[in-house]
Amino acid sequence: MEVRNVTEFVLLGLTSNPRTRVLLFALFLVIYLLTLVGNLLMLLVISCDPHLRTPMYFFLRHLSLIDVFYSSVIAPKLLRSLISEWKTISFFGCFVQIALVIFSGATEACLLSAMAYDRFQAVCYPLLYVVTMNGKVCSGLAVLSWTVGISVSLINTLLLAQEHFCGPNLIHSFACEMPPVLLLVCSDPHTTVTSILTTMVILGFGTLVLLLGSYSRIIMTALSINTATGRSKIFSTCSAHFLVVTIFYGSGVFRYMTPASGSALEQVLSLQYSVVTPLLNPLIYSLKNKDVKAALRRMLTRRSRLTL
């Protein structure tokens, strides 16, 4: 086994200005708490209400779960770096975080594609929807999403871990991610870079094509609907979903497909797909949904009756 000179890394964080760090700490703490509350609330409501036992909410439950996990991988380390002068992370801890970030991102990309496919079947083929999106199909898509996430994470992280790190050990980011860590490699990272690019092309663009194809067909179907109310409902839903997809994919693809430089823009992009998207998902996919609001009211009503 090759001896590594680097045993730990130093995360430089977002800023060194004390006042700015305090403000950012307060901001990201609020975002993290809202993310946890929103996604855990969705998990609770969907799991408890029998009216939400449909394919769409089945996938939303998985999305909420991965968003809680995703934000918890990034936010605590980010918050600690903003209030503490101790910014080091062990070699092993850094690569564990890299693995968890890749796993979360890949799984979420697959789940977003599965949800888009579900909406495509519901809007374009409503009469066959119950048969097409049965329990076995939904479970299979969910298992596939998690399996792809685990596989992609292990392959890319293990390849990067085999590289030689001889110093420096300064990571120009608030978290251990593949692009900034690659800048510190002393050996030839050709195999690792090829693996990352292959993953992004196959997984990233593959799921993106499925997403765009599904929403394109949904929009075409909506345009053929005679009633303005029906068209408005579909367009309203699709525009909100498309906003989340654009933020997640746009920032993620740009972050991993372009050479890392440690710029402020790269950190902003990382924040978008790892911190902002998990907050937006429950707001856009669930809390704006009238069925979820009705389920939440029913749950609160039951609890108030039990209390009385």
PDB file of C-alpha atoms in Angstrom:
ATOM      1  CA  MET A   1       0.000   0.000   0.000  1.00  0.00           C
ATOM      2  CA  GLU A   2       1.356   3.422  -0.922  1.00  0.00           C
ATOM      3  CA  VAL A   3       2.438   5.654   1.960  1.00  0.00           C
ATOM      4  CA  ARG A   4       0.658   9.000   2.027  1.00  0.00           C
ATOM      5  CA  ASN A   5       2.314  12.111   3.439  1.00  0.00           C
ATOM      6  CA  VAL A   6      -1.035  13.787   4.029  1.00  0.00           C
ATOM      7  CA  THR A   7      -2.938  12.466   7.067  1.00  0.00           C
ATOM      8  CA  GLU A   8      -5.468  15.276   7.350  1.00  0.00           C
ATOM      9  CA  PHE A   9      -6.910  18.131   5.307  1.00  0.00           C
ATOM     10  CA  VAL A  10      -7.717  21.745   6.175  1.00  0.00           C
ATOM     11  CA  LEU A  11     -11.068  23.122   5.018  1.00  0.00           C
ATOM     12  CA  LEU A  12     -10.622  26.827   4.294  1.00  0.00           C
ATOM     13  CA  GLY A  13     -14.370  27.465   4.446  1.00  0.00           C
ATOM     14  CA  LEU A  14     -16.406  30.264   2.937  1.00  0.00           C
ATOM     15  CA  THR A  15     -14.789  33.345   4.462  1.00  0.00           C
ATOM     16  CA  SER A  16     -12.283  34.473   7.080  1.00  0.00           C
ATOM     17  CA  ASN A  17     -14.203  37.643   8.036  1.00  0.00           C
ATOM     18  CA  PRO A  18     -15.542  37.145  11.625  1.00  0.00           C
ATOM     19  CA  ARG A  19     -18.713  39.236  11.165  1.00  0.00           C
ATOM     20  CA  THR A  20     -19.569  37.581   7.870  1.00  0.00           C
ATOM     21  CA  ARG A  21     -19.006  34.163   9.426  1.00  0.00           C
ATOM     22  CA  VAL A  22     -21.485  34.953  12.229  1.00  0.00           C
ATOM     23  CA  LEU A  23     -24.119  36.093   9.733  1.00  0.00           C
ATOM     24  CA  LEU A  24     -23.569  33.044   7.526  1.00  0.00           C
ATOM     25  CA  PHE A  25     -23.751  30.762  10.557  1.00  0.00           C
ATOM     26  CA  ALA A  26     -27.153  32.192  11.512  1.00  0.00           C
ATOM     27  CA  LEU A  27     -28.389  31.948   7.918  1.00  0.00           C
ATOM     28  CA  PHE A  28     -27.294  28.363   7.326  1.00  0.00           C
ATOM     29  CA  LEU A  29     -28.471  27.252  10.756  1.00  0.00           C
ATOM     30  CA  VAL A  30     -31.971  28.522   9.934  1.00  0.00           C
ATOM     31  CA  ILE A  31     -31.832  26.860   6.495  1.00  0.00           C
ATOM     32  CA  TYR A  32     -30.688  23.554   8.013  1.00  0.00           C
ATOM     33  CA  LEU A  33     -33.394  23.578  10.697  1.00  0.00           C
ATOM     34  CA  LEU A  34     -36.083  24.448   8.143  1.00  0.00           C
ATOM     35  CA  THR A  35     -34.802  21.672   5.887  1.00  0.00           C
ATOM     36  CA  LEU A  36     -35.026  19.126   8.699  1.00  0.00           C
ATOM     37  CA  VAL A  37     -38.469  20.292   9.832  1.00  0.00           C
ATOM     38  CA  GLY A  38     -39.899  20.454   6.311  1.00  0.00           C
ATOM     39  CA  ASN A  39     -38.621  17.063   5.156  1.00  0.00           C
ATOM     40  CA  LEU A  40     -39.325  15.242   8.436  1.00  0.00           C
ATOM     41  CA  LEU A  41     -42.817  16.700   8.434  1.00  0.00           C
ATOM     42  CA  MET A  42     -43.337  15.374   4.921  1.00  0.00           C
ATOM     43  CA  LEU A  43     -42.113  11.944   5.984  1.00  0.00           C
ATOM     44  CA  LEU A  44     -44.519  11.954   8.928  1.00  0.00           C
ATOM     45  CA  VAL A  45     -47.554  13.164   6.983  1.00  0.00           C
ATOM     46  CA  ILE A  46     -47.034  10.834   4.017  1.00  0.00           C
ATOM     47  CA  SER A  47     -46.377   7.831   6.248  1.00  0.00           C
ATOM     48  CA  CYS A  48     -49.406   8.417   8.495  1.00  0.00           C
ATOM     49  CA  ASP A  49     -52.111   9.481   6.040  1.00  0.00           C
ATOM     50  CA  PRO A  50     -53.755   6.650   4.028  1.00  0.00           C
ATOM     51  CA  HIS A  51     -54.947   9.165   1.400  1.00  0.00           C
ATOM     52  CA  LEU A  52     -51.322   9.710   0.342  1.00  0.00           C
ATOM     53  CA  ARG A  53     -50.566   6.074  -0.495  1.00  0.00           C
ATOM     54  CA  THR A  54     -49.973   6.832  -4.163  1.00  0.00           C
ATOM     55  CA  PRO A  55     -46.839   6.485  -6.336  1.00  0.00           C
ATOM     56  CA  MET A  56     -46.157  10.223  -6.317  1.00  0.00           C
ATOM     57  CA  TYR A  57     -46.059  10.405  -2.531  1.00  0.00           C
ATOM     58  CA  PHE A  58     -44.131   7.140  -2.360  1.00  0.00           C
ATOM     59  CA  PHE A  59     -41.301   8.833  -4.266  1.00  0.00           C
ATOM     60  CA  LEU A  60     -41.702  12.055  -2.275  1.00  0.00           C
ATOM     61  CA  ARG A  61     -41.121  10.088   0.904  1.00  0.00           C
ATOM     62  CA  HIS A  62     -37.854   8.737  -0.477  1.00  0.00           C
ATOM     63  CA  LEU A  63     -36.871  12.223  -1.675  1.00  0.00           C
ATOM     64  CA  SER A  64     -37.510  13.691   1.778  1.00  0.00           C
ATOM     65  CA  LEU A  65     -35.423  10.951   3.353  1.00  0.00           C
ATOM     66  CA  ILE A  66     -32.444  11.515   1.062  1.00  0.00           C
ATOM     67  CA  ASP A  67     -32.721  15.309   1.534  1.00  0.00           C
ATOM     68  CA  VAL A  68     -32.531  14.943   5.319  1.00  0.00           C
ATOM     69  CA  PHE A  69     -29.479  12.738   4.868  1.00  0.00           C
ATOM     70  CA  TYR A  70     -27.902  15.002   2.230  1.00  0.00           C
ATOM     71  CA  SER A  71     -28.225  18.207   4.244  1.00  0.00           C
ATOM     72  CA  SER A  72     -26.940  16.451   7.389  1.00  0.00           C
ATOM     73  CA  VAL A  73     -23.798  15.382   5.539  1.00  0.00           C
ATOM     74  CA  ILE A  74     -22.949  18.985   4.611  1.00  0.00           C
ATOM     75  CA  ALA A  75     -24.602  21.443   7.026  1.00  0.00           C
ATOM     76  CA  PRO A  76     -23.093  20.391  10.406  1.00  0.00           C
ATOM     77  CA  LYS A  77     -19.550  20.544   9.029  1.00  0.00           C
ATOM     78  CA  LEU A  78     -20.315  23.872   7.363  1.00  0.00           C
ATOM     79  CA  LEU A  79     -21.731  25.328  10.581  1.00  0.00           C
ATOM     80  CA  ARG A  80     -18.764  24.134  12.611  1.00  0.00           C
ATOM     81  CA  SER A  81     -16.296  25.690  10.167  1.00  0.00           C
ATOM     82  CA  LEU A  82     -18.067  29.054  10.524  1.00  0.00           C
ATOM     83  CA  ILE A  83     -17.770  29.258  14.329  1.00  0.00           C
ATOM     84  CA  SER A  84     -14.623  27.283  14.993  1.00  0.00           C
ATOM     85  CA  GLU A  85     -10.994  27.948  14.184  1.00  0.00           C
ATOM     86  CA  TRP A  86     -10.396  24.191  14.065  1.00  0.00           C
ATOM     87  CA  LYS A  87     -11.006  23.371  10.419  1.00  0.00           C
ATOM     88  CA  THR A  88      -9.083  20.128  10.002  1.00  0.00           C
ATOM     89  CA  ILE A  89     -10.611  16.845   8.904  1.00  0.00           C
ATOM     90  CA  SER A  90      -8.880  13.468   8.894  1.00  0.00           C
ATOM     91  CA  PHE A  91      -7.971  11.704   5.666  1.00  0.00           C
ATOM     92  CA  PHE A  92     -10.539   8.989   6.387  1.00  0.00           C
ATOM     93  CA  GLY A  93     -13.218  11.481   7.460  1.00  0.00           C
ATOM     94  CA  CYS A  94     -12.731  13.510   4.291  1.00  0.00           C
ATOM     95  CA  PHE A  95     -13.229  10.522   2.018  1.00  0.00           C
ATOM     96  CA  VAL A  96     -16.249   9.354   3.987  1.00  0.00           C
ATOM     97  CA  GLN A  97     -17.816  12.774   3.376  1.00  0.00           C
ATOM     98  CA  ILE A  98     -16.927  12.598  -0.324  1.00  0.00           C
ATOM     99  CA  ALA A  99     -18.576   9.181  -0.553  1.00  0.00           C
ATOM    100  CA  LEU A 100     -21.726  10.383   1.214  1.00  0.00           C
ATOM    101  CA  VAL A 101     -21.978  13.512  -0.951  1.00  0.00           C
ATOM    102  CA  ILE A 102     -21.698  11.493  -4.174  1.00  0.00           C
ATOM    103  CA  PHE A 103     -24.164   8.907  -2.867  1.00  0.00           C
ATOM    104  CA  SER A 104     -26.715  11.570  -1.901  1.00  0.00           C
ATOM    105  CA  GLY A 105     -26.406  13.484  -5.172  1.00  0.00           C
ATOM    106  CA  ALA A 106     -26.601  10.410  -7.398  1.00  0.00           C
ATOM    107  CA  THR A 107     -29.560   8.967  -5.496  1.00  0.00           C
ATOM    108  CA  GLU A 108     -31.431  12.272  -5.617  1.00  0.00           C
ATOM    109  CA  ALA A 109     -30.849  12.569  -9.380  1.00  0.00           C
ATOM    110  CA  CYS A 110     -32.342   9.107  -9.900  1.00  0.00           C
ATOM    111  CA  LEU A 111     -35.313   9.857  -7.624  1.00  0.00           C
ATOM    112  CA  LEU A 112     -36.063  13.127  -9.434  1.00  0.00           C
ATOM    113  CA  SER A 113     -36.081  11.202 -12.727  1.00  0.00           C
ATOM    114  CA  ALA A 114     -38.394   8.548 -11.284  1.00  0.00           C
ATOM    115  CA  MET A 115     -40.758  11.270 -10.079  1.00  0.00           C
ATOM    116  CA  ALA A 116     -40.750  12.929 -13.501  1.00  0.00           C
ATOM    117  CA  TYR A 117     -41.542   9.570 -15.110  1.00  0.00           C
ATOM    118  CA  ASP A 118     -44.383   9.080 -12.629  1.00  0.00           C
ATOM    119  CA  ARG A 119     -45.894  12.467 -13.518  1.00  0.00           C
ATOM    120  CA  PHE A 120     -45.474  11.678 -17.225  1.00  0.00           C
ATOM    121  CA  GLN A 121     -47.489   8.472 -16.844  1.00  0.00           C
ATOM    122  CA  ALA A 122     -50.140  10.216 -14.711  1.00  0.00           C
ATOM    123  CA  VAL A 123     -50.681  13.105 -17.155  1.00  0.00           C
ATOM    124  CA  CYS A 124     -50.133  11.431 -20.523  1.00  0.00           C
ATOM    125  CA  TYR A 125     -51.622   7.983 -19.835  1.00  0.00           C
ATOM    126  CA  PRO A 126     -54.072   8.448 -16.941  1.00  0.00           C
ATOM    127  CA  LEU A 127     -56.158   5.370 -17.787  1.00  0.00           C
ATOM    128  CA  LEU A 128     -53.128   3.079 -17.601  1.00  0.00           C
ATOM    129  CA  TYR A 129     -51.490   4.869 -14.695  1.00  0.00           C
ATOM    130  CA  VAL A 130     -52.578   2.473 -11.941  1.00  0.00           C
ATOM    131  CA  VAL A 131     -51.338  -0.518 -13.938  1.00  0.00           C
ATOM    132  CA  THR A 132     -48.089   1.074 -15.144  1.00  0.00           C
ATOM    133  CA  MET A 133     -47.033   2.546 -11.807  1.00  0.00           C
ATOM    134  CA  ASN A 134     -47.966  -0.373  -9.583  1.00  0.00           C
ATOM    135  CA  GLY A 135     -46.287  -1.108  -6.263  1.00  0.00           C
ATOM    136  CA  LYS A 136     -43.705  -3.431  -7.772  1.00  0.00           C
ATOM    137  CA  VAL A 137     -42.590  -0.857 -10.348  1.00  0.00           C
ATOM    138  CA  CYS A 138     -42.365   1.942  -7.774  1.00  0.00           C
ATOM    139  CA  SER A 139     -40.375  -0.215  -5.347  1.00  0.00           C
ATOM    140  CA  GLY A 140     -38.063  -1.288  -8.161  1.00  0.00           C
ATOM    141  CA  LEU A 141     -37.370   2.313  -9.203  1.00  0.00           C
ATOM    142  CA  ALA A 142     -36.686   3.307  -5.592  1.00  0.00           C
ATOM    143  CA  VAL A 143     -34.327   0.378  -5.002  1.00  0.00           C
ATOM    144  CA  LEU A 144     -32.576   1.118  -8.305  1.00  0.00           C
ATOM    145  CA  SER A 145     -32.080   4.762  -7.281  1.00  0.00           C
ATOM    146  CA  TRP A 146     -30.459   3.850  -3.969  1.00  0.00           C
ATOM    147  CA  THR A 147     -28.370   1.087  -5.561  1.00  0.00           C
ATOM    148  CA  VAL A 148     -27.036   3.400  -8.271  1.00  0.00           C
ATOM    149  CA  GLY A 149     -26.173   5.984  -5.633  1.00  0.00           C
ATOM    150  CA  ILE A 150     -24.221   3.468  -3.542  1.00  0.00           C
ATOM    151  CA  SER A 151     -22.403   1.992  -6.565  1.00  0.00           C
ATOM    152  CA  VAL A 152     -21.376   5.342  -8.059  1.00  0.00           C
ATOM    153  CA  SER A 153     -20.219   6.556  -4.648  1.00  0.00           C
ATOM    154  CA  LEU A 154     -18.048   3.533  -3.894  1.00  0.00           C
ATOM    155  CA  ILE A 155     -16.410   3.374  -7.336  1.00  0.00           C
ATOM    156  CA  ASN A 156     -15.434   7.041  -7.535  1.00  0.00           C
ATOM    157  CA  THR A 157     -14.408   7.438  -3.892  1.00  0.00           C
ATOM    158  CA  LEU A 158     -12.231   4.309  -3.846  1.00  0.00           C
ATOM    159  CA  LEU A 159     -10.479   5.395  -7.034  1.00  0.00           C
ATOM    160  CA  LEU A 160      -9.734   8.834  -5.574  1.00  0.00           C
ATOM    161  CA  ALA A 161      -8.544   7.313  -2.283  1.00  0.00           C
ATOM    162  CA  GLN A 162      -5.902   5.316  -4.180  1.00  0.00           C
ATOM    163  CA  GLU A 163      -4.224   8.499  -5.418  1.00  0.00           C
ATOM    164  CA  HIS A 164      -1.088   9.858  -3.763  1.00  0.00           C
ATOM    165  CA  PHE A 165      -1.503  12.992  -1.624  1.00  0.00           C
ATOM    166  CA  CYS A 166       1.841  14.537  -0.693  1.00  0.00           C
ATOM    167  CA  GLY A 167       0.730  18.092   0.110  1.00  0.00           C
ATOM    168  CA  PRO A 168      -0.406  20.800   0.271  1.00  0.00           C
ATOM    169  CA  ASN A 169      -3.505  19.774   2.232  1.00  0.00           C
ATOM    170  CA  LEU A 170      -5.603  22.952   1.927  1.00  0.00           C
ATOM    171  CA  ILE A 171      -9.094  22.410   0.488  1.00  0.00           C
ATOM    172  CA  HIS A 172     -10.638  25.574  -0.939  1.00  0.00           C
ATOM    173  CA  SER A 173     -14.153  24.665   0.134  1.00  0.00           C
ATOM    174  CA  PHE A 174     -16.396  24.263   3.172  1.00  0.00           C
ATOM    175  CA  ALA A 175     -16.665  20.488   2.690  1.00  0.00           C
ATOM    176  CA  CYS A 176     -14.762  17.570   1.237  1.00  0.00           C
ATOM    177  CA  GLU A 177     -15.930  17.171  -2.357  1.00  0.00           C
ATOM    178  CA  MET A 178     -14.379  15.433  -5.320  1.00  0.00           C
ATOM    179  CA  PRO A 179     -13.338  18.512  -7.432  1.00  0.00           C
ATOM    180  CA  PRO A 180     -11.301  20.463  -4.816  1.00  0.00           C
ATOM    181  CA  VAL A 181      -9.691  17.297  -3.417  1.00  0.00           C
ATOM    182  CA  LEU A 182      -8.589  16.300  -6.919  1.00  0.00           C
ATOM    183  CA  LEU A 183      -6.488  19.484  -7.048  1.00  0.00           C
ATOM    184  CA  LEU A 184      -4.326  18.074  -4.230  1.00  0.00           C
ATOM    185  CA  VAL A 185      -3.435  14.810  -5.978  1.00  0.00           C
ATOM    186  CA  CYS A 186       0.307  14.366  -6.599  1.00  0.00           C
ATOM    187  CA  SER A 187      -0.023  11.282  -8.825  1.00  0.00           C
ATOM    188  CA  ASP A 188      -1.608  11.060 -12.273  1.00  0.00           C
ATOM    189  CA  PRO A 189      -5.403  11.206 -11.668  1.00  0.00           C
ATOM    190  CA  HIS A 190      -6.307  10.092 -15.212  1.00  0.00           C
ATOM    191  CA  THR A 191      -8.301   7.034 -14.080  1.00  0.00           C
ATOM    192  CA  THR A 192     -10.200   8.960 -11.406  1.00  0.00           C
ATOM    193  CA  VAL A 193     -11.033  11.850 -13.731  1.00  0.00           C
ATOM    194  CA  THR A 194     -12.184   9.424 -16.437  1.00  0.00           C
ATOM    195  CA  SER A 195     -14.443   7.703 -13.908  1.00  0.00           C
ATOM    196  CA  ILE A 196     -15.969  11.009 -12.784  1.00  0.00           C
ATOM    197  CA  LEU A 197     -16.619  12.182 -16.346  1.00  0.00           C
ATOM    198  CA  THR A 198     -18.090   8.800 -17.296  1.00  0.00           C
ATOM    199  CA  THR A 199     -20.385   8.937 -14.274  1.00  0.00           C
ATOM    200  CA  MET A 200     -21.524  12.457 -15.115  1.00  0.00           C
ATOM    201  CA  VAL A 201     -22.203  11.596 -18.759  1.00  0.00           C
ATOM    202  CA  ILE A 202     -24.053   8.335 -18.102  1.00  0.00           C
ATOM    203  CA  LEU A 203     -25.823   9.176 -14.862  1.00  0.00           C
ATOM    204  CA  GLY A 204     -26.034  12.960 -14.994  1.00  0.00           C
ATOM    205  CA  PHE A 205     -27.048  13.457 -18.606  1.00  0.00           C
ATOM    206  CA  GLY A 206     -28.943  10.160 -18.720  1.00  0.00           C
ATOM    207  CA  THR A 207     -31.285  11.153 -15.896  1.00  0.00           C
ATOM    208  CA  LEU A 208     -31.467  14.717 -17.250  1.00  0.00           C
ATOM    209  CA  VAL A 209     -32.631  13.437 -20.656  1.00  0.00           C
ATOM    210  CA  LEU A 210     -35.309  11.367 -18.918  1.00  0.00           C
ATOM    211  CA  LEU A 211     -36.399  14.407 -16.937  1.00  0.00           C
ATOM    212  CA  LEU A 212     -36.547  16.739 -19.922  1.00  0.00           C
ATOM    213  CA  GLY A 213     -38.261  14.118 -22.065  1.00  0.00           C
ATOM    214  CA  SER A 214     -40.928  13.477 -19.426  1.00  0.00           C
ATOM    215  CA  TYR A 215     -41.665  17.150 -18.806  1.00  0.00           C
ATOM    216  CA  SER A 216     -41.693  17.902 -22.539  1.00  0.00           C
ATOM    217  CA  ARG A 217     -44.368  15.269 -23.094  1.00  0.00           C
ATOM    218  CA  ILE A 218     -46.301  16.601 -20.106  1.00  0.00           C
ATOM    219  CA  ILE A 219     -46.241  20.133 -21.529  1.00  0.00           C
ATOM    220  CA  MET A 220     -47.340  18.891 -24.958  1.00  0.00           C
ATOM    221  CA  THR A 221     -50.238  17.035 -23.336  1.00  0.00           C
ATOM    222  CA  ALA A 222     -51.165  20.131 -21.340  1.00  0.00           C
ATOM    223  CA  LEU A 223     -51.295  22.250 -24.488  1.00  0.00           C
ATOM    224  CA  SER A 224     -53.785  19.837 -25.996  1.00  0.00           C
ATOM    225  CA  ILE A 225     -56.177  20.165 -23.043  1.00  0.00           C
ATOM    226  CA  ASN A 226     -59.185  22.336 -23.835  1.00  0.00           C
ATOM    227  CA  THR A 227     -59.859  23.670 -20.342  1.00  0.00           C
ATOM    228  CA  ALA A 228     -57.760  26.571 -19.091  1.00  0.00           C
ATOM    229  CA  THR A 229     -57.969  25.256 -15.528  1.00  0.00           C
ATOM    230  CA  GLY A 230     -56.422  21.917 -16.483  1.00  0.00           C
ATOM    231  CA  ARG A 231     -53.608  23.550 -18.418  1.00  0.00           C
ATOM    232  CA  SER A 232     -52.915  26.013 -15.617  1.00  0.00           C
ATOM    233  CA  LYS A 233     -52.721  23.243 -13.018  1.00  0.00           C
ATOM    234  CA  ILE A 234     -50.244  21.191 -15.062  1.00  0.00           C
ATOM    235  CA  PHE A 235     -48.078  24.183 -15.995  1.00  0.00           C
ATOM    236  CA  SER A 236     -48.014  25.381 -12.385  1.00  0.00           C
ATOM    237  CA  THR A 237     -46.845  21.997 -11.159  1.00  0.00           C
ATOM    238  CA  CYS A 238     -44.277  21.500 -13.926  1.00  0.00           C
ATOM    239  CA  SER A 239     -42.769  24.973 -13.599  1.00  0.00           C
ATOM    240  CA  ALA A 240     -42.176  24.472  -9.870  1.00  0.00           C
ATOM    241  CA  HIS A 241     -40.653  21.021 -10.412  1.00  0.00           C
ATOM    242  CA  PHE A 242     -38.522  22.297 -13.287  1.00  0.00           C
ATOM    243  CA  LEU A 243     -37.128  25.060 -11.065  1.00  0.00           C
ATOM    244  CA  VAL A 244     -35.800  22.500  -8.569  1.00  0.00           C
ATOM    245  CA  VAL A 245     -34.382  20.338 -11.347  1.00  0.00           C
ATOM    246  CA  THR A 246     -32.639  23.332 -12.962  1.00  0.00           C
ATOM    247  CA  ILE A 247     -30.997  24.420  -9.699  1.00  0.00           C
ATOM    248  CA  PHE A 248     -29.896  20.899  -8.784  1.00  0.00           C
ATOM    249  CA  TYR A 249     -28.652  19.784 -12.193  1.00  0.00           C
ATOM    250  CA  GLY A 250     -27.307  23.134 -13.355  1.00  0.00           C
ATOM    251  CA  SER A 251     -25.103  23.649 -10.312  1.00  0.00           C
ATOM    252  CA  GLY A 252     -24.140  19.976  -9.951  1.00  0.00           C
ATOM    253  CA  VAL A 253     -23.159  19.401 -13.582  1.00  0.00           C
ATOM    254  CA  PHE A 254     -21.178  22.648 -13.785  1.00  0.00           C
ATOM    255  CA  ARG A 255     -19.406  21.838 -10.496  1.00  0.00           C
ATOM    256  CA  TYR A 256     -18.288  18.364 -11.549  1.00  0.00           C
ATOM    257  CA  MET A 257     -17.807  18.826 -15.295  1.00  0.00           C
ATOM    258  CA  THR A 258     -15.492  21.855 -15.152  1.00  0.00           C
ATOM    259  CA  PRO A 259     -11.929  21.973 -13.754  1.00  0.00           C
ATOM    260  CA  ALA A 260     -11.851  23.016 -10.096  1.00  0.00           C
ATOM    261  CA  SER A 261     -10.159  26.323  -9.285  1.00  0.00           C
ATOM    262  CA  GLY A 262     -11.283  27.068  -5.718  1.00  0.00           C
ATOM    263  CA  SER A 263     -13.305  30.109  -6.802  1.00  0.00           C
ATOM    264  CA  ALA A 264     -16.202  31.630  -4.879  1.00  0.00           C
ATOM    265  CA  LEU A 265     -18.580  30.656  -7.702  1.00  0.00           C
ATOM    266  CA  GLU A 266     -17.777  26.976  -7.191  1.00  0.00           C
ATOM    267  CA  GLN A 267     -18.646  27.238  -3.508  1.00  0.00           C
ATOM    268  CA  VAL A 268     -21.913  28.983  -4.335  1.00  0.00           C
ATOM    269  CA  LEU A 269     -22.774  26.152  -6.737  1.00  0.00           C
ATOM    270  CA  SER A 270     -21.977  23.571  -4.055  1.00  0.00           C
ATOM    271  CA  LEU A 271     -24.260  25.400  -1.636  1.00  0.00           C
ATOM    272  CA  GLN A 272     -27.050  25.422  -4.201  1.00  0.00           C
ATOM    273  CA  TYR A 273     -27.269  21.678  -4.758  1.00  0.00           C
ATOM    274  CA  SER A 274     -26.274  20.539  -1.254  1.00  0.00           C
ATOM    275  CA  VAL A 275     -27.984  23.113   0.990  1.00  0.00           C
ATOM    276  CA  VAL A 276     -30.613  25.042  -0.988  1.00  0.00           C
ATOM    277  CA  THR A 277     -32.192  22.176  -2.966  1.00  0.00           C
ATOM    278  CA  PRO A 278     -33.008  20.033   0.121  1.00  0.00           C
ATOM    279  CA  LEU A 279     -34.848  23.070   1.511  1.00  0.00           C
ATOM    280  CA  LEU A 280     -36.771  23.784  -1.699  1.00  0.00           C
ATOM    281  CA  ASN A 281     -37.911  20.199  -2.314  1.00  0.00           C
ATOM    282  CA  PRO A 282     -40.482  19.975   0.519  1.00  0.00           C
ATOM    283  CA  LEU A 283     -41.707  23.495  -0.251  1.00  0.00           C
ATOM    284  CA  ILE A 284     -42.220  22.945  -3.966  1.00  0.00           C
ATOM    285  CA  TYR A 285     -43.101  19.259  -4.177  1.00  0.00           C
ATOM    286  CA  SER A 286     -45.206  18.914  -1.050  1.00  0.00           C
ATOM    287  CA  LEU A 287     -46.154  21.925   1.041  1.00  0.00           C
ATOM    288  CA  LYS A 288     -47.733  23.701  -1.948  1.00  0.00           C
ATOM    289  CA  ASN A 289     -49.783  20.591  -2.687  1.00  0.00           C
ATOM    290  CA  LYS A 290     -53.427  20.759  -1.585  1.00  0.00           C
ATOM    291  CA  ASP A 291     -53.505  17.028  -0.780  1.00  0.00           C
ATOM    292  CA  VAL A 292     -50.561  17.393   1.587  1.00  0.00           C
ATOM    293  CA  LYS A 293     -52.141  20.445   3.211  1.00  0.00           C
ATOM    294  CA  ALA A 294     -55.375  18.507   3.721  1.00  0.00           C
ATOM    295  CA  ALA A 295     -53.447  15.564   5.192  1.00  0.00           C
ATOM    296  CA  LEU A 296     -51.573  17.913   7.513  1.00  0.00           C
ATOM    297  CA  ARG A 297     -54.851  19.443   8.705  1.00  0.00           C
ATOM    298  CA  ARG A 298     -56.287  15.976   9.350  1.00  0.00           C
ATOM    299  CA  MET A 299     -53.210  15.000  11.342  1.00  0.00           C
ATOM    300  CA  LEU A 300     -53.323  18.185  13.440  1.00  0.00           C
ATOM    301  CA  THR A 301     -57.051  17.736  14.019  1.00  0.00           C
ATOM    302  CA  ARG A 302     -56.557  14.172  15.252  1.00  0.00           C
ATOM    303  CA  ARG A 303     -53.782  15.270  17.586  1.00  0.00           C
ATOM    304  CA  SER A 304     -55.863  18.123  19.014  1.00  0.00           C
ATOM    305  CA  ARG A 305     -58.741  15.724  19.689  1.00  0.00           C
ATOM    306  CA  LEU A 306     -56.418  13.287  21.439  1.00  0.00           C
ATOM    307  CA  THR A 307     -55.020  16.124  23.532  1.00  0.00           C
ATOM    308  CA  LEU A 308     -58.510  17.248  24.566  1.00  0.00           C
TER     309      LEU A 308
END
